[in-house]
CSV table of C-alpha atoms and ligand atoms in Angstrom, one decimal:
chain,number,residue,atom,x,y,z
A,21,UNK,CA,-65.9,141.7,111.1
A,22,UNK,CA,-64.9,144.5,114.3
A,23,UNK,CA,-66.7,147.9,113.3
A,24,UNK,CA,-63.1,149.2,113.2
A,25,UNK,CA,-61.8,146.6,110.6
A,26,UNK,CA,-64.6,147.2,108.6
A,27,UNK,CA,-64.0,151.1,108.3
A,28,UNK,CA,-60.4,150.5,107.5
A,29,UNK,CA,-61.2,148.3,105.0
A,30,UNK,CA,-63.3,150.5,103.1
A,31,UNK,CA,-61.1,153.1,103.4
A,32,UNK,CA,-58.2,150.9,102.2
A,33,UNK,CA,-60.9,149.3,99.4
A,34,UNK,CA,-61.1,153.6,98.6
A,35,UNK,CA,-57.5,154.5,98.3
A,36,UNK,CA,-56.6,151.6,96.4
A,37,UNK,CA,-59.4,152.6,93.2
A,38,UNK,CA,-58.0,156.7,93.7
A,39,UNK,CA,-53.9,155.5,93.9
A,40,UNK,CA,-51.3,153.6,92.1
A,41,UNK,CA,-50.4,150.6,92.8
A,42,UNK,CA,-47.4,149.9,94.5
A,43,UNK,CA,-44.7,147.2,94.2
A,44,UNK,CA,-46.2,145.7,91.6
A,45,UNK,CA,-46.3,141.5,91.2
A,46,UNK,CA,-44.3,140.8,88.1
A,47,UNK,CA,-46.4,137.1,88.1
A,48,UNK,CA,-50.1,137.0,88.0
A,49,UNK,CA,-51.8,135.9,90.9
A,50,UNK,CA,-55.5,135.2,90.2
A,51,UNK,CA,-58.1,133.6,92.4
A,52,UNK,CA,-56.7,130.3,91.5
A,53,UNK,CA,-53.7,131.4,93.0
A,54,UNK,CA,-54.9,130.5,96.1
A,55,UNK,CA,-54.9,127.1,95.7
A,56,UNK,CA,-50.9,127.5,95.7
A,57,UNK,CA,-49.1,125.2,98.4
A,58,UNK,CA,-47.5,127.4,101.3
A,59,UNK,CA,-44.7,124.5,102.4
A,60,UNK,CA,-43.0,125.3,106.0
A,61,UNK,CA,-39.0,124.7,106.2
A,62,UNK,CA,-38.3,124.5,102.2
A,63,UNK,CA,-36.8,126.8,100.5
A,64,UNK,CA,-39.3,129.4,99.7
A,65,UNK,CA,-38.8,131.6,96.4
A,66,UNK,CA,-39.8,134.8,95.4
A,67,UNK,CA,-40.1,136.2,92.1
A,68,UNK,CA,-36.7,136.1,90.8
A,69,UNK,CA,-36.1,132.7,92.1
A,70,UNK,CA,-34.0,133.4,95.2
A,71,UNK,CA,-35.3,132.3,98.7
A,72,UNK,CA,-37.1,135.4,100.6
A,73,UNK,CA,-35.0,136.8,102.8
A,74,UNK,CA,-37.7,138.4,105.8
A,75,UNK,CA,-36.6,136.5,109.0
A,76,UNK,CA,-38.3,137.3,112.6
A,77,UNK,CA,-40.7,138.8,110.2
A,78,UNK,CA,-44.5,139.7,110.2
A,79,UNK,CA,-46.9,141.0,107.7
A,80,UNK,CA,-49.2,144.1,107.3
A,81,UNK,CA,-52.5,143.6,105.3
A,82,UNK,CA,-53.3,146.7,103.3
A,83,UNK,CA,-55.2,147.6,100.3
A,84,UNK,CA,-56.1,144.0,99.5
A,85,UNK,CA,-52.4,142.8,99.5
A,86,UNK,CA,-50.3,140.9,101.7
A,87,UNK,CA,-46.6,142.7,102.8
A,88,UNK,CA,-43.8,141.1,104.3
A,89,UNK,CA,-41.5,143.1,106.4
A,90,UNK,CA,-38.4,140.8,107.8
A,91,UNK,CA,-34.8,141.3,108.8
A,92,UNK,CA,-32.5,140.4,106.1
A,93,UNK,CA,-29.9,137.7,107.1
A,94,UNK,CA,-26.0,137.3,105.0
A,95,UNK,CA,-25.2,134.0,104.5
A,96,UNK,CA,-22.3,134.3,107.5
A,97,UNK,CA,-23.5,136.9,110.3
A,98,UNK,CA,-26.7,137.5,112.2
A,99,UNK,CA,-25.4,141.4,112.2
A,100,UNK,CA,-27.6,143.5,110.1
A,101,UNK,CA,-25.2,144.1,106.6
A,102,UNK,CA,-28.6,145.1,104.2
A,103,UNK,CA,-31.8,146.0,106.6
A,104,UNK,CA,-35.3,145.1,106.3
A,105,UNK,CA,-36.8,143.6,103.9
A,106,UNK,CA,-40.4,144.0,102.5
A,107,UNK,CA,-42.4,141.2,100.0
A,108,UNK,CA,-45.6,141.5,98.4
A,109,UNK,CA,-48.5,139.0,97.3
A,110,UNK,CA,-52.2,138.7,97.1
A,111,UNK,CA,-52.0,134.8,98.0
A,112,UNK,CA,-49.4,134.3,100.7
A,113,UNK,CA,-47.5,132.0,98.2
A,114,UNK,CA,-46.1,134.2,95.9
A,115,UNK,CA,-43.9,136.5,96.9
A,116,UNK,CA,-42.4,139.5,94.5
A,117,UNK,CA,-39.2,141.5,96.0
A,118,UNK,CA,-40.1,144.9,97.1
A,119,UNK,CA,-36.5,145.9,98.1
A,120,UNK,CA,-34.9,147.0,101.0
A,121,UNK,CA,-38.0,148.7,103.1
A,122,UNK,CA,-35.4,150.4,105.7
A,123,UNK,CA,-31.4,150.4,104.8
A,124,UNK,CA,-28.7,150.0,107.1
A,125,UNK,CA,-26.1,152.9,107.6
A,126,UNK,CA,-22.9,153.8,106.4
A,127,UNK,CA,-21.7,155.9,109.6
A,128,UNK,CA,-19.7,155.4,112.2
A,129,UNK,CA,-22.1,155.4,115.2
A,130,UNK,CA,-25.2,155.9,113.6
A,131,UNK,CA,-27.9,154.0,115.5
A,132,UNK,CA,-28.3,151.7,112.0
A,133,UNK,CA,-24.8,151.0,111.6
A,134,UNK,CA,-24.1,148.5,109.3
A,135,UNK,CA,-23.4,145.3,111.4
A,136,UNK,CA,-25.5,146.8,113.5
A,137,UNK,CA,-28.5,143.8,114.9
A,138,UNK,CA,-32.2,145.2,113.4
A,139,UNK,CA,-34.7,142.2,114.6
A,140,UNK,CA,-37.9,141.1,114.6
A,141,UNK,CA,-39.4,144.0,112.7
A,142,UNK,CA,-43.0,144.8,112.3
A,143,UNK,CA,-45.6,147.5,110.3
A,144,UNK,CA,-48.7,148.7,110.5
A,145,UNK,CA,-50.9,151.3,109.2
A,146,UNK,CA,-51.8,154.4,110.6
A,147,UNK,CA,-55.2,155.5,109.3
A,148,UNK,CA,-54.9,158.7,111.3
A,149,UNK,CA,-51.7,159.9,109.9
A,150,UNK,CA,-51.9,157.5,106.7
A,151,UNK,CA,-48.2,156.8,107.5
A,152,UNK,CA,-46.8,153.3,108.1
A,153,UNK,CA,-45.2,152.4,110.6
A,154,UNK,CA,-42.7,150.0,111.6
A,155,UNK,CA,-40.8,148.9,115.0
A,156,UNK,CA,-38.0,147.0,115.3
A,157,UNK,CA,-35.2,145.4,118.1
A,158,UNK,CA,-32.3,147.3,117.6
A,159,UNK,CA,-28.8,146.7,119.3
A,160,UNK,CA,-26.2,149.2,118.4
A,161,UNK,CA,-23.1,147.4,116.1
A,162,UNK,CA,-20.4,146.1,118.7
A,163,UNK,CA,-22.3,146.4,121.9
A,164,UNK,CA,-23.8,142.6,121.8
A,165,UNK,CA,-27.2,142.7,123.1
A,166,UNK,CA,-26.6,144.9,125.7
A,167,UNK,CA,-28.4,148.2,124.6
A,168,UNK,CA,-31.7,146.5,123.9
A,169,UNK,CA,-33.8,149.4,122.6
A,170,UNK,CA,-36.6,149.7,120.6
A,171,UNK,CA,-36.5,151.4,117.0
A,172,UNK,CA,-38.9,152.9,115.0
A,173,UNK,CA,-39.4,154.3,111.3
A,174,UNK,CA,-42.1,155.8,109.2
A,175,UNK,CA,-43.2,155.7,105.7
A,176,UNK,CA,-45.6,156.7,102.8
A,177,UNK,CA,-45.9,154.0,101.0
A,178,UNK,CA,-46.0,150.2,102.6
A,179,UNK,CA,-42.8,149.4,101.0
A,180,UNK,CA,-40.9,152.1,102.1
A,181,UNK,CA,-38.5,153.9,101.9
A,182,UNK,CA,-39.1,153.8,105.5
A,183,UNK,CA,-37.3,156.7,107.7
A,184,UNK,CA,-35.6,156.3,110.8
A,185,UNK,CA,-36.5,158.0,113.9
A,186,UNK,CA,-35.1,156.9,116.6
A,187,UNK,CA,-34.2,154.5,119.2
A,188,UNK,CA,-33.7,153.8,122.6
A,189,UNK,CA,-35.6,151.9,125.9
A,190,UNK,CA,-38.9,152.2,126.8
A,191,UNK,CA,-40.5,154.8,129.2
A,192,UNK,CA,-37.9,155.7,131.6
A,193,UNK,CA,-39.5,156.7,134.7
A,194,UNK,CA,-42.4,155.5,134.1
A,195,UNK,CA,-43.4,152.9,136.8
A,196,UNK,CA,-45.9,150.0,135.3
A,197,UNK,CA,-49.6,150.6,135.5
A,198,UNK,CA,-51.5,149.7,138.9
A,199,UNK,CA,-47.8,149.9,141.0
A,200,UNK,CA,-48.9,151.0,144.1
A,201,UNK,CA,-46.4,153.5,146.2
A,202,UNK,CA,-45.6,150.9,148.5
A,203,UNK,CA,-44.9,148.1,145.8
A,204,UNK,CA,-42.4,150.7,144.2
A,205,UNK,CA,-41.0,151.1,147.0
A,206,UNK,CA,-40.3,147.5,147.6
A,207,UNK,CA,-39.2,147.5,144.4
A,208,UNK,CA,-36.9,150.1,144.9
A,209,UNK,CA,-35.4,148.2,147.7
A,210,UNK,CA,-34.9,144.8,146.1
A,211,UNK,CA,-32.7,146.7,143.0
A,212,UNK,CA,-30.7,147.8,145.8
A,213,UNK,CA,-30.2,144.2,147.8
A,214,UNK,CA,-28.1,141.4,146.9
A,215,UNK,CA,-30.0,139.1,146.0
A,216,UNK,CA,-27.4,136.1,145.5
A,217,UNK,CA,-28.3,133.1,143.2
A,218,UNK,CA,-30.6,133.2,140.2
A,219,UNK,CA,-33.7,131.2,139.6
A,220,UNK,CA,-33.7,130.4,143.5
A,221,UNK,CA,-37.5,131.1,145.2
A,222,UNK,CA,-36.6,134.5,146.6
A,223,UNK,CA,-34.7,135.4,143.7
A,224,UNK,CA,-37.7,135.0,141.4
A,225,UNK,CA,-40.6,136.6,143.9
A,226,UNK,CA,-37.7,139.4,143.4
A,227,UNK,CA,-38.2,139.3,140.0
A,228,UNK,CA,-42.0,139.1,140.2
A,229,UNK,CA,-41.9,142.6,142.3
A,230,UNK,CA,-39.9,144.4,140.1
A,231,UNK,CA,-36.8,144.3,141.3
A,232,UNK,CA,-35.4,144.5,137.5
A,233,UNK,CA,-38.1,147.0,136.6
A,234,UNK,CA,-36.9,149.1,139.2
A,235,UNK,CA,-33.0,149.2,138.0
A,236,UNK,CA,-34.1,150.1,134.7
A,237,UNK,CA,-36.0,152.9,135.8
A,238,UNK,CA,-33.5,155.5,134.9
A,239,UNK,CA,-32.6,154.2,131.4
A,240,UNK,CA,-36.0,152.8,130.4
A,241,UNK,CA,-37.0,149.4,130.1
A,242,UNK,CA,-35.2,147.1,127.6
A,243,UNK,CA,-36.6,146.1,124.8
A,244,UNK,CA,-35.6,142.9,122.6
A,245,UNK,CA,-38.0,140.3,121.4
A,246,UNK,CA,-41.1,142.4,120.4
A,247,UNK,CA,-43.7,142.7,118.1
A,248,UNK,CA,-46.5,145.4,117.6
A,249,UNK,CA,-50.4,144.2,117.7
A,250,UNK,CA,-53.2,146.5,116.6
A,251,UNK,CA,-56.2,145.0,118.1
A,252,UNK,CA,-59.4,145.1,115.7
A,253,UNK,CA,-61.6,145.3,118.0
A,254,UNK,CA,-60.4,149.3,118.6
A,255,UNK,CA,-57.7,149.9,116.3
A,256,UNK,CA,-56.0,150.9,119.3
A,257,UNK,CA,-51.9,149.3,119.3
A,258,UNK,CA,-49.8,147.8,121.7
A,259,UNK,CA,-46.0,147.2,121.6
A,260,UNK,CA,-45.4,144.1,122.9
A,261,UNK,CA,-41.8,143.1,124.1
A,262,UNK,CA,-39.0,140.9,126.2
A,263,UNK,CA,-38.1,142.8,129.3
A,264,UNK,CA,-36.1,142.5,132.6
A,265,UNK,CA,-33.1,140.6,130.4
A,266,UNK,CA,-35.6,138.5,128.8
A,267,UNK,CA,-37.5,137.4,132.4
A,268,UNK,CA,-41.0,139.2,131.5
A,269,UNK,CA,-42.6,140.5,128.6
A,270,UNK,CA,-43.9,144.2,128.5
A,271,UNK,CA,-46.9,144.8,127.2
A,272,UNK,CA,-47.3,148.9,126.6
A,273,UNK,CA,-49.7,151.0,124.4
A,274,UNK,CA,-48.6,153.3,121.7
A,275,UNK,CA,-49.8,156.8,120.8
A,276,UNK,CA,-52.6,157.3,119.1
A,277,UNK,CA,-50.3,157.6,115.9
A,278,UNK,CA,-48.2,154.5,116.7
A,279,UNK,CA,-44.6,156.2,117.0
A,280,UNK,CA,-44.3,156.5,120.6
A,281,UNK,CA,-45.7,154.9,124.0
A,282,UNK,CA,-48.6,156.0,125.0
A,283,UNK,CA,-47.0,156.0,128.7
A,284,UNK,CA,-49.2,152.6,129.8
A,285,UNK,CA,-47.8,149.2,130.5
A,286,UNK,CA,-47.8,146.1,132.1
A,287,UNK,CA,-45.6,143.5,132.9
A,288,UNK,CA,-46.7,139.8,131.8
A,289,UNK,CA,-45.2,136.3,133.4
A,290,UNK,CA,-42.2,138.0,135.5
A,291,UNK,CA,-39.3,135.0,135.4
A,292,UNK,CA,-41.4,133.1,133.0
A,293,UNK,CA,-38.2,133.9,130.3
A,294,UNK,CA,-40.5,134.4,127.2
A,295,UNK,CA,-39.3,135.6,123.6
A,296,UNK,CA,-41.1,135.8,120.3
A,297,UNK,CA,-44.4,136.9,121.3
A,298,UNK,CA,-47.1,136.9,118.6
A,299,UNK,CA,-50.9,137.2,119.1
A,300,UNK,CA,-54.1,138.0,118.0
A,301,UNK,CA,-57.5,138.6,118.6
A,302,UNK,CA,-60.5,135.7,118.4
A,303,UNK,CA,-64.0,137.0,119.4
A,304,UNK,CA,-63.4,138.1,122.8
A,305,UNK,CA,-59.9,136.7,124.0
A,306,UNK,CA,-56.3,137.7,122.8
A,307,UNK,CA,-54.1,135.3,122.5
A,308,UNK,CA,-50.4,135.3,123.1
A,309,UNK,CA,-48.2,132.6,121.9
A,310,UNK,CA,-43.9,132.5,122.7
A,311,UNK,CA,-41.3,130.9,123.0
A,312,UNK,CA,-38.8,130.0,125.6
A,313,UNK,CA,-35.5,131.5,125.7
A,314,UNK,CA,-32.3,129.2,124.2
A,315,UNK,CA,-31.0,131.9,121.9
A,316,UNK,CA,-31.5,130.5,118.1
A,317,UNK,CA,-32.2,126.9,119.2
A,318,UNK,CA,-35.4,125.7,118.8
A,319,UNK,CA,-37.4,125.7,122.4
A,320,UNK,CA,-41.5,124.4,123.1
A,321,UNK,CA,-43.8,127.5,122.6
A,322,UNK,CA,-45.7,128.9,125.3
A,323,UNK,CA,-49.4,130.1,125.0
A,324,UNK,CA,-51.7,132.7,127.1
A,325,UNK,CA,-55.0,134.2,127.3
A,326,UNK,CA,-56.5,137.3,128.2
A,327,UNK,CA,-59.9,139.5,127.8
A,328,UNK,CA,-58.1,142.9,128.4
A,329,UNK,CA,-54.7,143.2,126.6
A,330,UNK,CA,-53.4,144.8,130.0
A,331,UNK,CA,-54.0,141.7,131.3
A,332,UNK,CA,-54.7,139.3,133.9
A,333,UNK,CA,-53.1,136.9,131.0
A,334,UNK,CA,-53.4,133.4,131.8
A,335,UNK,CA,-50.9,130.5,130.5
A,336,UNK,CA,-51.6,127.2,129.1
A,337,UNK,CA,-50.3,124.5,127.3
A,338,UNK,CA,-48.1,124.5,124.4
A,339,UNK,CA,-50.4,125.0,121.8
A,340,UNK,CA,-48.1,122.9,119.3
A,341,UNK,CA,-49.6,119.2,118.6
A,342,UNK,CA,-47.8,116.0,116.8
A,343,UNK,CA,-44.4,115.2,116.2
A,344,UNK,CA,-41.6,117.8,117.2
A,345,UNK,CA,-44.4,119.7,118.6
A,346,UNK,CA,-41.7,120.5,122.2
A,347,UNK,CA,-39.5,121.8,119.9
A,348,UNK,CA,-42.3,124.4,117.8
A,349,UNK,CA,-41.1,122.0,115.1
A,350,UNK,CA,-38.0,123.4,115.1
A,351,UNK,CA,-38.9,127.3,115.2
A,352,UNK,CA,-39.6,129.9,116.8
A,353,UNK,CA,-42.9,132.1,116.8
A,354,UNK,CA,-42.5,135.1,115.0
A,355,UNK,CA,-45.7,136.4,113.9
A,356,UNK,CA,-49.4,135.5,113.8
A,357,UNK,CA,-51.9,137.3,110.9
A,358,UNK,CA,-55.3,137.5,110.7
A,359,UNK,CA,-56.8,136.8,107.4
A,360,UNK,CA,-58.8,140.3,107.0
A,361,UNK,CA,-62.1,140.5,107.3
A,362,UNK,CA,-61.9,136.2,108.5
A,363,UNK,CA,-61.9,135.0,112.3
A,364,UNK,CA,-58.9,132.7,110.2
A,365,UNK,CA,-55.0,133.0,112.0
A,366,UNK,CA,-51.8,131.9,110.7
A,367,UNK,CA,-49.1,130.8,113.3
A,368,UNK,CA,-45.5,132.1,111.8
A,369,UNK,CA,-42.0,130.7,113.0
A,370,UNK,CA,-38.3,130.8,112.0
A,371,UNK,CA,-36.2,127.6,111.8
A,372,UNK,CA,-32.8,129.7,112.5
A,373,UNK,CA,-29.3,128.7,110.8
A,374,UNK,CA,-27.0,130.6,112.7
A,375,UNK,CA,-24.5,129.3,110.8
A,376,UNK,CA,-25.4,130.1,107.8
A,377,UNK,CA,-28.3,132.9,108.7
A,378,UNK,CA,-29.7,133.2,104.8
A,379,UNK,CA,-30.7,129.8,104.7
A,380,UNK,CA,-33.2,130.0,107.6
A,381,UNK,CA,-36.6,128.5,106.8
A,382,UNK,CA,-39.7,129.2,107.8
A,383,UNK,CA,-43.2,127.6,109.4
A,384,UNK,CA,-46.5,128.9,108.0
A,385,UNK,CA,-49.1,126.5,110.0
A,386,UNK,CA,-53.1,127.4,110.0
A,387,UNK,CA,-53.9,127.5,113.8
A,388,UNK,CA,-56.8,125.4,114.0
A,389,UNK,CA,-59.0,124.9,117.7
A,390,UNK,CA,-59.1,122.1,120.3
A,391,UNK,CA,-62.4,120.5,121.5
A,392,UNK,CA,-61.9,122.6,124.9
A,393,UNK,CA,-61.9,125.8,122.5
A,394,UNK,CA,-57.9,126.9,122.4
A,395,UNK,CA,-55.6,127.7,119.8
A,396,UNK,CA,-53.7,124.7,118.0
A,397,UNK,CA,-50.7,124.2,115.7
A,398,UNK,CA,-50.4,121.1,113.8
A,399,UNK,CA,-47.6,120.3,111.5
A,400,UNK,CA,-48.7,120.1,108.1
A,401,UNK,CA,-46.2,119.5,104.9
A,402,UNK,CA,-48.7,121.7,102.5
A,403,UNK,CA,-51.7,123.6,102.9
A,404,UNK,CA,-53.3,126.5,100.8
A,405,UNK,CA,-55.0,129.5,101.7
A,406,UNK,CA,-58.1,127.9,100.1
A,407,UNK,CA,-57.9,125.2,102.5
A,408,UNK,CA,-57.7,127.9,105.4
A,409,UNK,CA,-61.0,129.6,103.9
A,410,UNK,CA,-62.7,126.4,104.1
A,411,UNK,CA,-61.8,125.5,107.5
A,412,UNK,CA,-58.8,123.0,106.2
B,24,DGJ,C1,-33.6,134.6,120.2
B,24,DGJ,C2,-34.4,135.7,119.6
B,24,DGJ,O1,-35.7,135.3,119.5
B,24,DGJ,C3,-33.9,136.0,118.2
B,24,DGJ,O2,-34.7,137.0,117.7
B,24,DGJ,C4,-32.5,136.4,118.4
B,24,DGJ,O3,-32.4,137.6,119.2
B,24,DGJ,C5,-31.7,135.3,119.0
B,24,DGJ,N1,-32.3,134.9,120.3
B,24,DGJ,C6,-30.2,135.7,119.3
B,24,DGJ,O4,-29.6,134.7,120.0
């Protein structure tokens, strides 16, 4: 296990003998529970029977439980009517219902307006501050996706109440790190140009220098697709991030207490038109995996590679395998955890039902490793955390 794992763990190991414990499991989970079936694209329930509601979700490890922080979808509209929604277990298969971690608005033109979109959310723990910590996609109610902003909340207790702080884009006049004067400039130049047709080979060495960067200078960078990564090899965290209307993902470091950018980024794969990043750490190399960008259809995941998380980050093959595996079996990555104190990952997707958002499924798949040594997904009906432990 990383040093800083390892003193988080005890810490956490600590505060869980000195406090109460929270959101209590009305089932008991024993050891045994692990041998409980996790089953991707069924209908998954909770403790009260009803299918978990935590879509574009991820999960925070803390105090030797399992927390699951997703958006909560109506049966008719994407728009956020309820918030975000937080789950606990011990085994990954049974989840209890926590409640609503962070509640949508009732005011006019309040930034978590009811109807308002609240995406992709994601917490971790602050061991400096002892707070928790959650980011989000927000787009303000009636405006589309057009203000693509980041939003962020805080609370004591991993379940929340979570409170809001703010929103907005990232870092606004703050050029990414390693620009050069003279590559601004250019920059500068190109937002300026008319630069005619998309996807043609001037327009995307345009979007490679930063011609889109440089328009959203003023305003900050947008941020929609995003997740938040706290690497254990430091404890350091990154908020990670579609850009440039969805052409490159940002990659930027928070503050040492998570809320805010630390004022470092870079810009990954400019016009490679990825969405959903999730990663994490193996030994010595992070690894990224998206997906394309076809709104809630289904699309073939994307993986990359890097040593340093500000890159150079390196692409390869879809790390899917078997049948449906160009289509991410029919999801879209969302999340990948880390078993604590393990070197095992779990590779999270949502099967979206824009139609009828409530009933979107998910994929829980072990990622497993090729013979050349990368990350792999295989489709697998059932699996247990057991089966992870012992290498499946
Ligand atoms: C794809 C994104 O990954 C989802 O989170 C959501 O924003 C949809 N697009 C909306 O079409």
């Amino acid at each position: 296990m990383h040093t800083f794992t390892k003193i988080v763990f005890t810490l956490l190991s600590a505060a869980a003998i000195a406090g109460t414990a929270a959101c209590t499991s009305a089932s008991a989970e024993t050891e045994s529970s692990e041998m409980r079936e996790i089953r991707s694209g069924e209908i998954w329930p909770d403790n009260n029977g009803v299918h978990i509601n935590a879509h574009g979700g991820g999960i925070l490890a803390y105090d030797n439980k399992y927390y699951w922080f997703g958006e909560h979808k109506s049966d008719s509209t994407s728009s956020a009517l309820v918030g975000v929604k937080c789950y606990s277990s011990t085994n990954l298969a049974d989840w209890t219902d926590c409640g609503t971690a962070l509640e949508v608005v009732d005011e006019a033109g309040h930034d978590l307006e009811r109807g308002c979109v609240l995406e992709r959310p994601k917490v971790v723990y602050n061991p400096l501050t002892k707070k928790f910590v959650m980011w989000f996609h927000l787009e303000l109610k009636g405006k589309g996706y057009s203000a693509a902003r980041y939003g962020v909340a805080t609370a004591d207790k991993p379940e929340g109440p979570y409170t809001y702080l703010r929103s907005g884009r990232v870092l606004p006049g703050v050029r990414p790190a390693g620009m050069t004067a003279e590559a601004a400039a250019r920059a500068d130049s190109l937002a300026k140009a008319d630069l005619g047709d998309w996807w043609t080979e001037s327009w995307y060495k345009a979007v490679d220098d930063g011609y889109l960067n440089s328009r959203d200078l003023g305003t900050g960078q947008m941020a929609r697709d995003q997740t938040v990564f706290v690497d254990p090899a430091d404890g350091k965290a990154y908020h990670i991030f579609s850009s440039e209307d969805n052409l490159t993902l940002i990659i930027a470091g928070l503050s040492d207490d998570f809320t805010s950018h630390s004022g470092k980024y870079v810009r990954v794969a400019p016009a490679g038109h990825n969405e959903a990043p999730a990663i994490f750490r193996q030994g010595d190399t992070l690894w990224m995996i998206t997906s394309g960008c076809t709104g809630w259809a289904p699309n073939k995941a994307r993986m990359f590679s890097a040593k340093d998380i500000y890159g150079p980050w390196t692409q390869h093959e879809n790390p899917c395998v078997g049948p449906n595996a160009d289509l991410t079996f029919g999801g879209q990555s969302t999340y990948i955890l880390t078993i604590p104190g393990t070197d095992k990952h779990i590779f999270m997707a949502d099967i979206w039902r824009p139609e009828h958002p409530s009933d979107a499924r998910y994929i829980w798949l072990p990622i497993t490793w090729s013979k050349d040594g990368k990350p792999e997904v295989q489709w697998r009906d059932s699996w247990t955390l057991a089966d992870l432990k012992n290498n499946i």
